[in-house]
Tab-separated table of C-alpha atoms in Angstrom:
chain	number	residue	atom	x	y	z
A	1	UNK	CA	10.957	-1.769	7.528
A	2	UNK	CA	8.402	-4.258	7.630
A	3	UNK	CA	7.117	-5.739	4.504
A	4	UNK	CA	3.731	-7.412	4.225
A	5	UNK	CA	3.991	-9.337	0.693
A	6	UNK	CA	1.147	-11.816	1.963
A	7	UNK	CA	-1.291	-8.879	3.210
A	8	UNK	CA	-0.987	-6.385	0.515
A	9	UNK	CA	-1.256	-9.300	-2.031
A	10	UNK	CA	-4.726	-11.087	-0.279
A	11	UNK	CA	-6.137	-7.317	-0.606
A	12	UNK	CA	-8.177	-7.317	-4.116
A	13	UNK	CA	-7.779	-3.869	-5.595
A	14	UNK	CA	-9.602	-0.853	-5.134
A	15	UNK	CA	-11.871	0.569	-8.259
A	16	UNK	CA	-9.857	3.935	-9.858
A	17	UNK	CA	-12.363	6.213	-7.946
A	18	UNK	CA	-14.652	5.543	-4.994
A	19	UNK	CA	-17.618	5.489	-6.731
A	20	UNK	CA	-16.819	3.278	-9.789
A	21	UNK	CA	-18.035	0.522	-7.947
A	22	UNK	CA	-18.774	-1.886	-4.979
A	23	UNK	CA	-16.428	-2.097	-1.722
A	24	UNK	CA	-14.374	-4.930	-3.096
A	25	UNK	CA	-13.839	-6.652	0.622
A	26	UNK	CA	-16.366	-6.519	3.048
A	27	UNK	CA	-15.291	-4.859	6.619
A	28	UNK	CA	-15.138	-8.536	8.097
A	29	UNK	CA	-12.869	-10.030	5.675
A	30	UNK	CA	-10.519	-6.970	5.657
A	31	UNK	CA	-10.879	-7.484	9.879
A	32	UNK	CA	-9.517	-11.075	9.682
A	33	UNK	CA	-6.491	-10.141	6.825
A	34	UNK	CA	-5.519	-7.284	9.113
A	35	UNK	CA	-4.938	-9.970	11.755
A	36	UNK	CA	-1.276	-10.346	9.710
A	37	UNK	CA	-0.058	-7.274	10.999
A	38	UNK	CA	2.424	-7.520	13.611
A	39	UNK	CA	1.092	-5.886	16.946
A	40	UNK	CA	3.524	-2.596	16.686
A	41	UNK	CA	1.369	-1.984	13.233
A	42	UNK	CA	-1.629	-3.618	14.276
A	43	UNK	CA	-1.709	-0.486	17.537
A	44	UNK	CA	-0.941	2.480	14.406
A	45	UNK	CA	-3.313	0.876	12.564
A	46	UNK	CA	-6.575	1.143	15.282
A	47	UNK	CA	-4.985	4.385	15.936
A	48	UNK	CA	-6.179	5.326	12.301
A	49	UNK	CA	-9.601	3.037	12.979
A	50	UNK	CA	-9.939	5.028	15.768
A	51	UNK	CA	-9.409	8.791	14.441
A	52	UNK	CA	-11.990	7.788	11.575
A	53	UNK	CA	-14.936	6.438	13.758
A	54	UNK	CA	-14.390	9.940	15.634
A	55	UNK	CA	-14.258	11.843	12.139
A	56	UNK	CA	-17.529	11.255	11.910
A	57	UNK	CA	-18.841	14.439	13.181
A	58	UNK	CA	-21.513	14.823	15.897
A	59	UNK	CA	-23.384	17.849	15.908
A	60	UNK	CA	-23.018	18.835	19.719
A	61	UNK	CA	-19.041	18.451	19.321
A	62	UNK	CA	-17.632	21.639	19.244
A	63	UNK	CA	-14.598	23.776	17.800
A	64	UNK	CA	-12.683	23.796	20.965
A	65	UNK	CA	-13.801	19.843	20.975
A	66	UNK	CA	-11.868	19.373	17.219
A	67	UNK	CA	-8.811	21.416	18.353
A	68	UNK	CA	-8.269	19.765	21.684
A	69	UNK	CA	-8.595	16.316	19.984
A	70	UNK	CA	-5.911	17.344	17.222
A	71	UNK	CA	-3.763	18.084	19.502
A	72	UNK	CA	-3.948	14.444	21.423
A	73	UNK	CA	-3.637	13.069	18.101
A	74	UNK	CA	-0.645	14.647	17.380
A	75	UNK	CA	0.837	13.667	20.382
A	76	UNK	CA	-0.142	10.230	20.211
A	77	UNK	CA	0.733	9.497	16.706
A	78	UNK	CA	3.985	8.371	15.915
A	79	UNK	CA	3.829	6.714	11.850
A	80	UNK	CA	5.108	9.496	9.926
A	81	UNK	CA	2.364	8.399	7.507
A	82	UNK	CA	-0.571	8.370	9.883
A	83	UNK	CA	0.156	11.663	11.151
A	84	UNK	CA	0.513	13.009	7.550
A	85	UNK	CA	-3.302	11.354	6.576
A	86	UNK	CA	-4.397	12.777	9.774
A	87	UNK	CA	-3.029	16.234	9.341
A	88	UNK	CA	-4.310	16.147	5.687
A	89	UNK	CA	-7.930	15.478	6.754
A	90	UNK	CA	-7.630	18.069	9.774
A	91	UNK	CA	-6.600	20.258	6.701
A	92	UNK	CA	-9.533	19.958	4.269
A	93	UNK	CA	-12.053	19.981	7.625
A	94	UNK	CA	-10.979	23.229	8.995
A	95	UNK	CA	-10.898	24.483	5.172
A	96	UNK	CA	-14.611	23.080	4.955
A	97	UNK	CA	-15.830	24.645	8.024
A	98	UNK	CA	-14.160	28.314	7.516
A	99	UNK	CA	-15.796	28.071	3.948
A	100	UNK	CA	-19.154	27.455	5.442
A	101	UNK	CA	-18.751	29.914	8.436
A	102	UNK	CA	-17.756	32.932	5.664
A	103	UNK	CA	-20.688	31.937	3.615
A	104	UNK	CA	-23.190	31.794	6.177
A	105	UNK	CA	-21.487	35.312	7.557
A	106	UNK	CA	-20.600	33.801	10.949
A	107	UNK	CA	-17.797	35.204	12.783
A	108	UNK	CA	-14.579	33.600	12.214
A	109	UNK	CA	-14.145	29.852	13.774
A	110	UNK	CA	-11.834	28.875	16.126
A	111	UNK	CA	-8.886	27.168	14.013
A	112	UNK	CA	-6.467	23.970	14.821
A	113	UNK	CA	-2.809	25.090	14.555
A	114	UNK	CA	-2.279	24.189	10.882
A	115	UNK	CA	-0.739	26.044	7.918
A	116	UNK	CA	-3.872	26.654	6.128
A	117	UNK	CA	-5.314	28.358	9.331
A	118	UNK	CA	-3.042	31.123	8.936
A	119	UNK	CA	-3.780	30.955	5.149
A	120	UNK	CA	-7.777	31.384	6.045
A	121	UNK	CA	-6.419	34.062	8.514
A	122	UNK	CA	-4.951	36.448	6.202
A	123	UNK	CA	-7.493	35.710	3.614
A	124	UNK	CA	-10.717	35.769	5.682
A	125	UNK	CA	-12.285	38.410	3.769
A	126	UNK	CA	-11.929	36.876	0.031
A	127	UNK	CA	-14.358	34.795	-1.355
A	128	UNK	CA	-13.351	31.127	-0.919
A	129	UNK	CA	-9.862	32.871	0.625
A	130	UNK	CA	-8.397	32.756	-2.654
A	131	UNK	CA	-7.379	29.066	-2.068
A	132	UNK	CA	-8.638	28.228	-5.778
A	133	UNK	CA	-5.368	27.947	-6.905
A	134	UNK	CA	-3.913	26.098	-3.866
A	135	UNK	CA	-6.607	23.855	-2.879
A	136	UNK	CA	-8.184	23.814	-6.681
A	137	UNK	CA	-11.477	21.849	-5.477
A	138	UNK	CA	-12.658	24.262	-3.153
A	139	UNK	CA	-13.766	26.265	-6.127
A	140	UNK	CA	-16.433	23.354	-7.281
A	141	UNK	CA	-16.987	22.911	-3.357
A	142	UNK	CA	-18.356	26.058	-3.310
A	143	UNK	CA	-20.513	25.882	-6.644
A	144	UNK	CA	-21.912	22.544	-5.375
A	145	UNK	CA	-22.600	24.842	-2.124
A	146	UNK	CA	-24.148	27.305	-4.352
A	147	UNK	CA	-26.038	24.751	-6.018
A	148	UNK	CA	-27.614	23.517	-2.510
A	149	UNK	CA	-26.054	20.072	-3.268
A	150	UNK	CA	-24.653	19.038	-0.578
A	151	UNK	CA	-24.159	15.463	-2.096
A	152	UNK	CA	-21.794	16.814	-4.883
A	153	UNK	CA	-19.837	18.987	-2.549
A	154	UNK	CA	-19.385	15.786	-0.084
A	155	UNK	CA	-18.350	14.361	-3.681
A	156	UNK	CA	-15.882	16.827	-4.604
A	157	UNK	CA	-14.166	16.511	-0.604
A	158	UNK	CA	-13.998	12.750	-1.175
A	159	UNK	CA	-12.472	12.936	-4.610
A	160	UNK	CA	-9.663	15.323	-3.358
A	161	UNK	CA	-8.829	12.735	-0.279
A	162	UNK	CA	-8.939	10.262	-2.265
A	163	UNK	CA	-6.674	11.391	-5.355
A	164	UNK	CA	-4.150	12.447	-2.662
A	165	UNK	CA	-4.187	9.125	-0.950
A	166	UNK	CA	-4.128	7.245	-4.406
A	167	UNK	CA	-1.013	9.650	-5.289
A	168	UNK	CA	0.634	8.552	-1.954
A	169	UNK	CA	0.286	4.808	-1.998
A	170	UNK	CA	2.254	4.821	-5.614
A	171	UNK	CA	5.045	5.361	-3.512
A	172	UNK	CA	4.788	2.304	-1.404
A	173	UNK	CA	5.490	-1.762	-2.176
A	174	UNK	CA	3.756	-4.114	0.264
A	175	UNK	CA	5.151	-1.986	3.365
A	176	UNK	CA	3.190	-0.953	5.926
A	177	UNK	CA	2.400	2.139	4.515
A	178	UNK	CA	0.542	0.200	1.633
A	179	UNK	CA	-1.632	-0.763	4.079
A	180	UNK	CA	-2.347	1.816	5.789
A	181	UNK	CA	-3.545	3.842	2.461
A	182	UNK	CA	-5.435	0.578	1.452
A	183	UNK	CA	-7.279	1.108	4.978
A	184	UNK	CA	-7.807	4.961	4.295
A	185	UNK	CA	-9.251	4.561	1.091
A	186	UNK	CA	-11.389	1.574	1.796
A	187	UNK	CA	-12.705	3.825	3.756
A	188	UNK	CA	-13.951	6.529	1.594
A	189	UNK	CA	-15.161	3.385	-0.275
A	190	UNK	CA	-17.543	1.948	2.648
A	191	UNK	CA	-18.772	5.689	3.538
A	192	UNK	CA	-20.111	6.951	0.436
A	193	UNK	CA	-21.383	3.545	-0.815
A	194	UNK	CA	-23.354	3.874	3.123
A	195	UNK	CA	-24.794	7.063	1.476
A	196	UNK	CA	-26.251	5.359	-1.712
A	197	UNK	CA	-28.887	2.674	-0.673
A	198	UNK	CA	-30.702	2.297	-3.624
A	199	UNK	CA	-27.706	1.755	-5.364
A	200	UNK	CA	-26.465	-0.873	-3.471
A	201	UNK	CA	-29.866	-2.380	-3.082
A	202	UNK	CA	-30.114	-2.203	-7.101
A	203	UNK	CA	-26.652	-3.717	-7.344
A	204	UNK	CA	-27.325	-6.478	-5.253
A	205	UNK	CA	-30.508	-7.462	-6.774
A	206	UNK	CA	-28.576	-7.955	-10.005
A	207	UNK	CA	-25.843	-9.728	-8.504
A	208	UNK	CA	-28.433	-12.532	-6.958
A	209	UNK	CA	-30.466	-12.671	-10.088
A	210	UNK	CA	-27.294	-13.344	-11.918
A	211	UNK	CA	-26.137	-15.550	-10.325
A	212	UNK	CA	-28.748	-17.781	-8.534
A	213	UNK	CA	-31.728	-16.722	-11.034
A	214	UNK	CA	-35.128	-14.829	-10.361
A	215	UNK	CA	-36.336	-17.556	-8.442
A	216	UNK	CA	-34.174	-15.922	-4.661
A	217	UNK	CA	-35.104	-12.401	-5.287
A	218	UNK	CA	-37.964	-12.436	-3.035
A	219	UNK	CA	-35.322	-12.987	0.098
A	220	UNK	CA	-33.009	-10.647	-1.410
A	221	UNK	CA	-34.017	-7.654	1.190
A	222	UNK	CA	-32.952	-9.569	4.543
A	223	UNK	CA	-30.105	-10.882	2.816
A	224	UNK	CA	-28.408	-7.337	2.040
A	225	UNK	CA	-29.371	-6.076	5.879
A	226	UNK	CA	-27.434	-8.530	7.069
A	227	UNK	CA	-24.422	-7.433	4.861
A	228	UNK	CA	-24.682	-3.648	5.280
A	229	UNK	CA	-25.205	-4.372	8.767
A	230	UNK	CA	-21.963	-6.378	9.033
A	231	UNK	CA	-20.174	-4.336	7.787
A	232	UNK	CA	-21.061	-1.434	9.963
A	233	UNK	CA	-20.332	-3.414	12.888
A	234	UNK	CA	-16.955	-4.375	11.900
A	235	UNK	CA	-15.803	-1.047	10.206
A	236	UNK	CA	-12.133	-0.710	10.889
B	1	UNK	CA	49.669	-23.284	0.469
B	2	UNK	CA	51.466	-21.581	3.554
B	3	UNK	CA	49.420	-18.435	3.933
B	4	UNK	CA	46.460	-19.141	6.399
B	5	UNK	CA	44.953	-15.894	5.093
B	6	UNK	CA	45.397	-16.431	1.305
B	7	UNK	CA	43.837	-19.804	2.108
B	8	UNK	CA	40.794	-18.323	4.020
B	9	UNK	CA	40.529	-16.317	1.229
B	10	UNK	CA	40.724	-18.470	-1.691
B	11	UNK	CA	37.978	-20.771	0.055
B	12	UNK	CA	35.606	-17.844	0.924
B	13	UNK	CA	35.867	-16.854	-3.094
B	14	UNK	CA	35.118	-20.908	-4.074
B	15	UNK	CA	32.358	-21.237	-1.418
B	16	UNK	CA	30.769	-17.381	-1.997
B	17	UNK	CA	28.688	-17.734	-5.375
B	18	UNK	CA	26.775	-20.851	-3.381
B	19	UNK	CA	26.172	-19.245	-0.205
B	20	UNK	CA	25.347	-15.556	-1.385
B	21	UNK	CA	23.125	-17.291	-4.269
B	22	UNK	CA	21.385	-19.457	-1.954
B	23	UNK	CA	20.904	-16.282	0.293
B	24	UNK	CA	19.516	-14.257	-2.657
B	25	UNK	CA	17.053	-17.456	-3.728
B	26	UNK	CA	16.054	-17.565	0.149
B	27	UNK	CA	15.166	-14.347	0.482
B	28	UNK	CA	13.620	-14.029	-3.309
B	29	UNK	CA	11.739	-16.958	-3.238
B	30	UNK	CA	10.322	-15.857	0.061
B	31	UNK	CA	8.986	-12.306	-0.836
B	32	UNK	CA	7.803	-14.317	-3.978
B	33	UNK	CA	5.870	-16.825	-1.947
B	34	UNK	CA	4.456	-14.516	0.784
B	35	UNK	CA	2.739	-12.829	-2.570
B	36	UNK	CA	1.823	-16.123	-3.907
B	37	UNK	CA	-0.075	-17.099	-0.736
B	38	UNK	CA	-1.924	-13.555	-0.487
B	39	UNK	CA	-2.934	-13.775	-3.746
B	40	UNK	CA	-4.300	-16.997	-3.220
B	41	UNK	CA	-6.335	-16.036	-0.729
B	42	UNK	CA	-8.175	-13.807	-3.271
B	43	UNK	CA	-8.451	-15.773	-6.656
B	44	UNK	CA	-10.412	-18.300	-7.100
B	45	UNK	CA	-8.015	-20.541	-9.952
B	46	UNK	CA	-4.961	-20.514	-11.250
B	47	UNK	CA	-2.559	-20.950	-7.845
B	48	UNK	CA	0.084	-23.178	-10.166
B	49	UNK	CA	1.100	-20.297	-11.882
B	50	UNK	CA	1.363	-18.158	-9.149
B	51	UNK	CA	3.344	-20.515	-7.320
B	52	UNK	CA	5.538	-21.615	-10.001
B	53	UNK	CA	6.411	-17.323	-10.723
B	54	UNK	CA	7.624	-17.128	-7.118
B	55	UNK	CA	9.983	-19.983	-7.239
B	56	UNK	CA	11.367	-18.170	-10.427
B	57	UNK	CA	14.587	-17.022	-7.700
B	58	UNK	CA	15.717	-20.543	-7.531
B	59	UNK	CA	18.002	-20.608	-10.305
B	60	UNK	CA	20.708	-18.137	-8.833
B	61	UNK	CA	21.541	-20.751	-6.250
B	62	UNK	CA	21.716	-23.464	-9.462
B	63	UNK	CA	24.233	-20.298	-10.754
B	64	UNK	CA	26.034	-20.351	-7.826
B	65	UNK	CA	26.993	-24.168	-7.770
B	66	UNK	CA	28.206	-24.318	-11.161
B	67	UNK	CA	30.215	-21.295	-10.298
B	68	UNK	CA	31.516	-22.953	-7.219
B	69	UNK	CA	32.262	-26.451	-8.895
B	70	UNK	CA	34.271	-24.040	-11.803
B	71	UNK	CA	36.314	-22.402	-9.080
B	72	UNK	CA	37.222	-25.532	-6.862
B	73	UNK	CA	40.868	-26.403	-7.091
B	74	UNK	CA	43.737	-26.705	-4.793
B	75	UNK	CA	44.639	-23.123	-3.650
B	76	UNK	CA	47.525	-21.804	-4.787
B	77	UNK	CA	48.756	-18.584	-3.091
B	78	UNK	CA	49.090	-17.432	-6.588
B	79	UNK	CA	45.393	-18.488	-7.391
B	80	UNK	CA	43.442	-16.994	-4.433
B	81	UNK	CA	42.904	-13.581	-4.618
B	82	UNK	CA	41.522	-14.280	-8.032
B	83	UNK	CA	39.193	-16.898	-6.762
B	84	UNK	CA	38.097	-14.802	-4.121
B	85	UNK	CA	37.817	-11.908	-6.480
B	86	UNK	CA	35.757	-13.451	-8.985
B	87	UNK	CA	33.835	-15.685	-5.822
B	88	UNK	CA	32.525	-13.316	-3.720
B	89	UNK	CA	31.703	-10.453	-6.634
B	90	UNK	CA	29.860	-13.237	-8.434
B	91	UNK	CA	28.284	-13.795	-5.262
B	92	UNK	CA	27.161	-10.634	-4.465
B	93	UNK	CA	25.533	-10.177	-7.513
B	94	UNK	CA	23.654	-13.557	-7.571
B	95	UNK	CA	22.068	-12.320	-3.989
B	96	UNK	CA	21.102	-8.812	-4.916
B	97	UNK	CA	19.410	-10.886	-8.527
B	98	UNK	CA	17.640	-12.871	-6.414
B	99	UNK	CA	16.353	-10.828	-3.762
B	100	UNK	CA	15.401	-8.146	-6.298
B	101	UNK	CA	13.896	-10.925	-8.592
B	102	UNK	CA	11.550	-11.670	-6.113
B	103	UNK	CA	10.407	-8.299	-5.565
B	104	UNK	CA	9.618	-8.346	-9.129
B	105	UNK	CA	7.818	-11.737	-8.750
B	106	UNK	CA	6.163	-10.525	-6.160
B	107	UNK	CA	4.770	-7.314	-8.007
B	108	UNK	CA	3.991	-9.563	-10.922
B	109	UNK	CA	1.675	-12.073	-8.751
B	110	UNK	CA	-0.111	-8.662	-7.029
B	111	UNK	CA	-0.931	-7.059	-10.923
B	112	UNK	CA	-1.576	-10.646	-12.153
B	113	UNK	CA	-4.329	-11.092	-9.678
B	114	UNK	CA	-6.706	-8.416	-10.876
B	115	UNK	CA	-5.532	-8.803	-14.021
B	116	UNK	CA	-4.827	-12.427	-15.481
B	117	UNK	CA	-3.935	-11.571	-19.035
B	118	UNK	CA	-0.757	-9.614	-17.978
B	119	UNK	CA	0.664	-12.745	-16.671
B	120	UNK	CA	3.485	-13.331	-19.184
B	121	UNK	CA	4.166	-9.790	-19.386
B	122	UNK	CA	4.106	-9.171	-15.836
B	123	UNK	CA	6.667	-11.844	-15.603
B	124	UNK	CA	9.252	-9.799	-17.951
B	125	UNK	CA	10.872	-7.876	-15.478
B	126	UNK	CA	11.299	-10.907	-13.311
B	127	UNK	CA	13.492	-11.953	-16.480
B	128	UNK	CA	15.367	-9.287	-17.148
B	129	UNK	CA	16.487	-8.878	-13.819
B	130	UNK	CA	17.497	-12.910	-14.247
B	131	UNK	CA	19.245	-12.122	-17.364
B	132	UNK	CA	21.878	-9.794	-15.007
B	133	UNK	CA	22.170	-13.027	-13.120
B	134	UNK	CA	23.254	-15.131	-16.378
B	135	UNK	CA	25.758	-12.457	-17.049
B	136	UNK	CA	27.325	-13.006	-13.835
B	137	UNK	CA	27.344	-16.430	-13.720
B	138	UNK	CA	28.782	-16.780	-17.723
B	139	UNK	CA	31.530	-14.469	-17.358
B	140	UNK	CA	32.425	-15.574	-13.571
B	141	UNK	CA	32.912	-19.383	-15.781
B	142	UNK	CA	35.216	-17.367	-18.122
B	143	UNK	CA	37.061	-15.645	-16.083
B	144	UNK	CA	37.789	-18.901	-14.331
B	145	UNK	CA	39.465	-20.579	-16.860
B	146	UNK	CA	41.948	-17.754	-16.799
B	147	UNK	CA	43.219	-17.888	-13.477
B	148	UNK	CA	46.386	-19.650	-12.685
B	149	UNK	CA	46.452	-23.223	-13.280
B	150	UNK	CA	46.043	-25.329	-9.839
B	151	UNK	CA	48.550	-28.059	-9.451
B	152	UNK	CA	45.840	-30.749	-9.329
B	153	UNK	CA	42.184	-29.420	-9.810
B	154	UNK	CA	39.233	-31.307	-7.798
């Protein structure tokens, strides 16, 4: 097993949750420090790049789309752990999207081949498919459905990804698989901080009148464009 | 000394604590300094300590030569599985303190990083696991000095 004592160490720590605070290393600087990976682990690791650039879901893609691409991925993927992240998100997405089809009343969706398709299955007709007690977020999902806050739902998803992943990495010691749950989370980091604009607008202005003094704020804007913009760029 | 084999033997147990030590230092020192040189890459002050808490795997090799200079004497076919017994064991032990010491070091330097004020007690594992180390090393000097007496000692 490869170890990366020099990588995992350069790779400042992540807040407790994802929105306790700012990404701690932009996608640039995380770019360059991946650079140590040898190029077995650097190929897993834009395998993982790659499945979250495509996890960002465009409208005209469609279930036969998600199903077809699962099944490449498992094919393709051979890190134990990558497959497992992979399979985890396939999980709470096809969990998502039955949820929304039996609220809306739509017929039921086509499903990937994963256990909790057969769970939504045989459930179909309960509310929320009785998965409370299995998956015990979809319950709030739901509420925050309810609620018509789509924000909080996204929220709750990100928080259950994220507490799994966190789990996970305790298990690992500046091995490969540290990194690859450093990259995962980082990116939960970089997507919901993309959703909060004034926040990171507001936290930037305080950072440059802290440090440099009232007299920059008038070139603050362009400044933080440049960095959110960076960062999109480079997003691994 | 007539036995080629109890001779072989008898200078693998003298020659083991060094080598094996010095194995367990290399690799040790080397998980410690990988850390080191991440971390630096990150903080902004302070590199001395870090560097000086990865170099903390050093002293098993320093074990193992005292060990070795206790053990070197004219073998004695009467004298050499003892001094391979006591030898190698020793060794082995050194190597697995000093490899595993620098794990520690190496978790110490990561949770030091984010968090200077833990550095002493970050360190305390690091120690403990040196403290095995000591053990070795004292009683592998006692148990020396009860093996049978060489004819003429180096």
């Amino acid at each position: 097993m490869t170890t990366y004592y020099t990588l995992v160490a350069s790779l400042p720590p992540l807040p407790r949750s994802f929105d306790a605070g700012p990404i701690p290393i932009t996608a640039s600087t995380l770019r360059h420090r991946l650079s140590m990976l040898t190029d077995a682990d650097r190929f897993v690791t834009d395998q993982l790049a790659d499945f979250f650039r495509w996890d960002r879901q465009p409208i005209e893609r469609s279930d036969g789309d998600v199903i077809a691409r699962h099944q490449q991925l498992k094919r393709q993927i051979r890190n134990p752990l990558v497959l497992r992240l992979v399979e985890h998100r396939f999980e709470v997405r096809t969990l998502v999207a039955a949820l929304r089809c039996q609220r809306d009343g739509a017929p039921r969706p086509e499903l990937p081949a994963l256990p909790v398709s057969t769970w939504i299955r045989r459930h179909w007709d309960k509310a929320g498919f009785g998965s409370s007690s299995r998956y015990p977020w979809v319950a709030v999902f739901c509420q925050a459905l309810d609620e018509k806050q789509p924000k909080h739902a996204q929220y709750e998803l990100f928080s259950e990804l994220w507490q799994v992943w966190s789990r996970l990495d305790q298990q690992y010691h500046f091995t490969f698989e540290s990194v690859v749950l450093y990259l995962a989370r980082w990116e939960i980091l970089f997507r919901w901080s993309s959703q909060n604009t004034e926040l990171g607008q507001q936290r930037f202005d305080d950072l440059v009148e802290d440090i440099l003094g009232s007299s920059v704020v008038p070139h603050r804007e362009s400044a933080l464009e440049f960095s959110v913009g960076d960062d999109r760029v480079a997003s691994p | 000394m007539e036995s080629p084999f109890w001779d072989m033997m008898g200078m693998l147990g003298i020659y083991a604590p060094l080598a094996l030590g010095a194995i367990g230092s290399i690799l040790g020192c080397s998980a410690g300094g990988q850390a080191a040189c991440g971390a630096m890459l990150d903080v902004e002050s302070g590199y001395g300590r870090l560097v000086g808490l990865s170099a903390l795997p050093s002293s098993q090799t320093i074990y193992g030569i005292v060990v070795m200079l206790s053990l070197n004497r004219t073998i004695e076919i009467e004298s050499a599985p003892g001094l391979f017994a006591i030898g190698s064991l020793c060794g082995v032990a050194l190597l697995f303190s000093g490899w595993f010491q620098g794990k520690c070091c190496a978790s110490a330097i990561h949770a030091t990083k984010s968090k200077p004020e833990i550095f002493g007690l970050s360190a305390a594992p690091a120690a403990i696991v040196e403290g095995f180390a000591v053990f070795a090393f004292i009683f592998a000097l006692i148990l020396a000095g009860s093996l049978p007496a060489a004819t003429g000692g180096v």
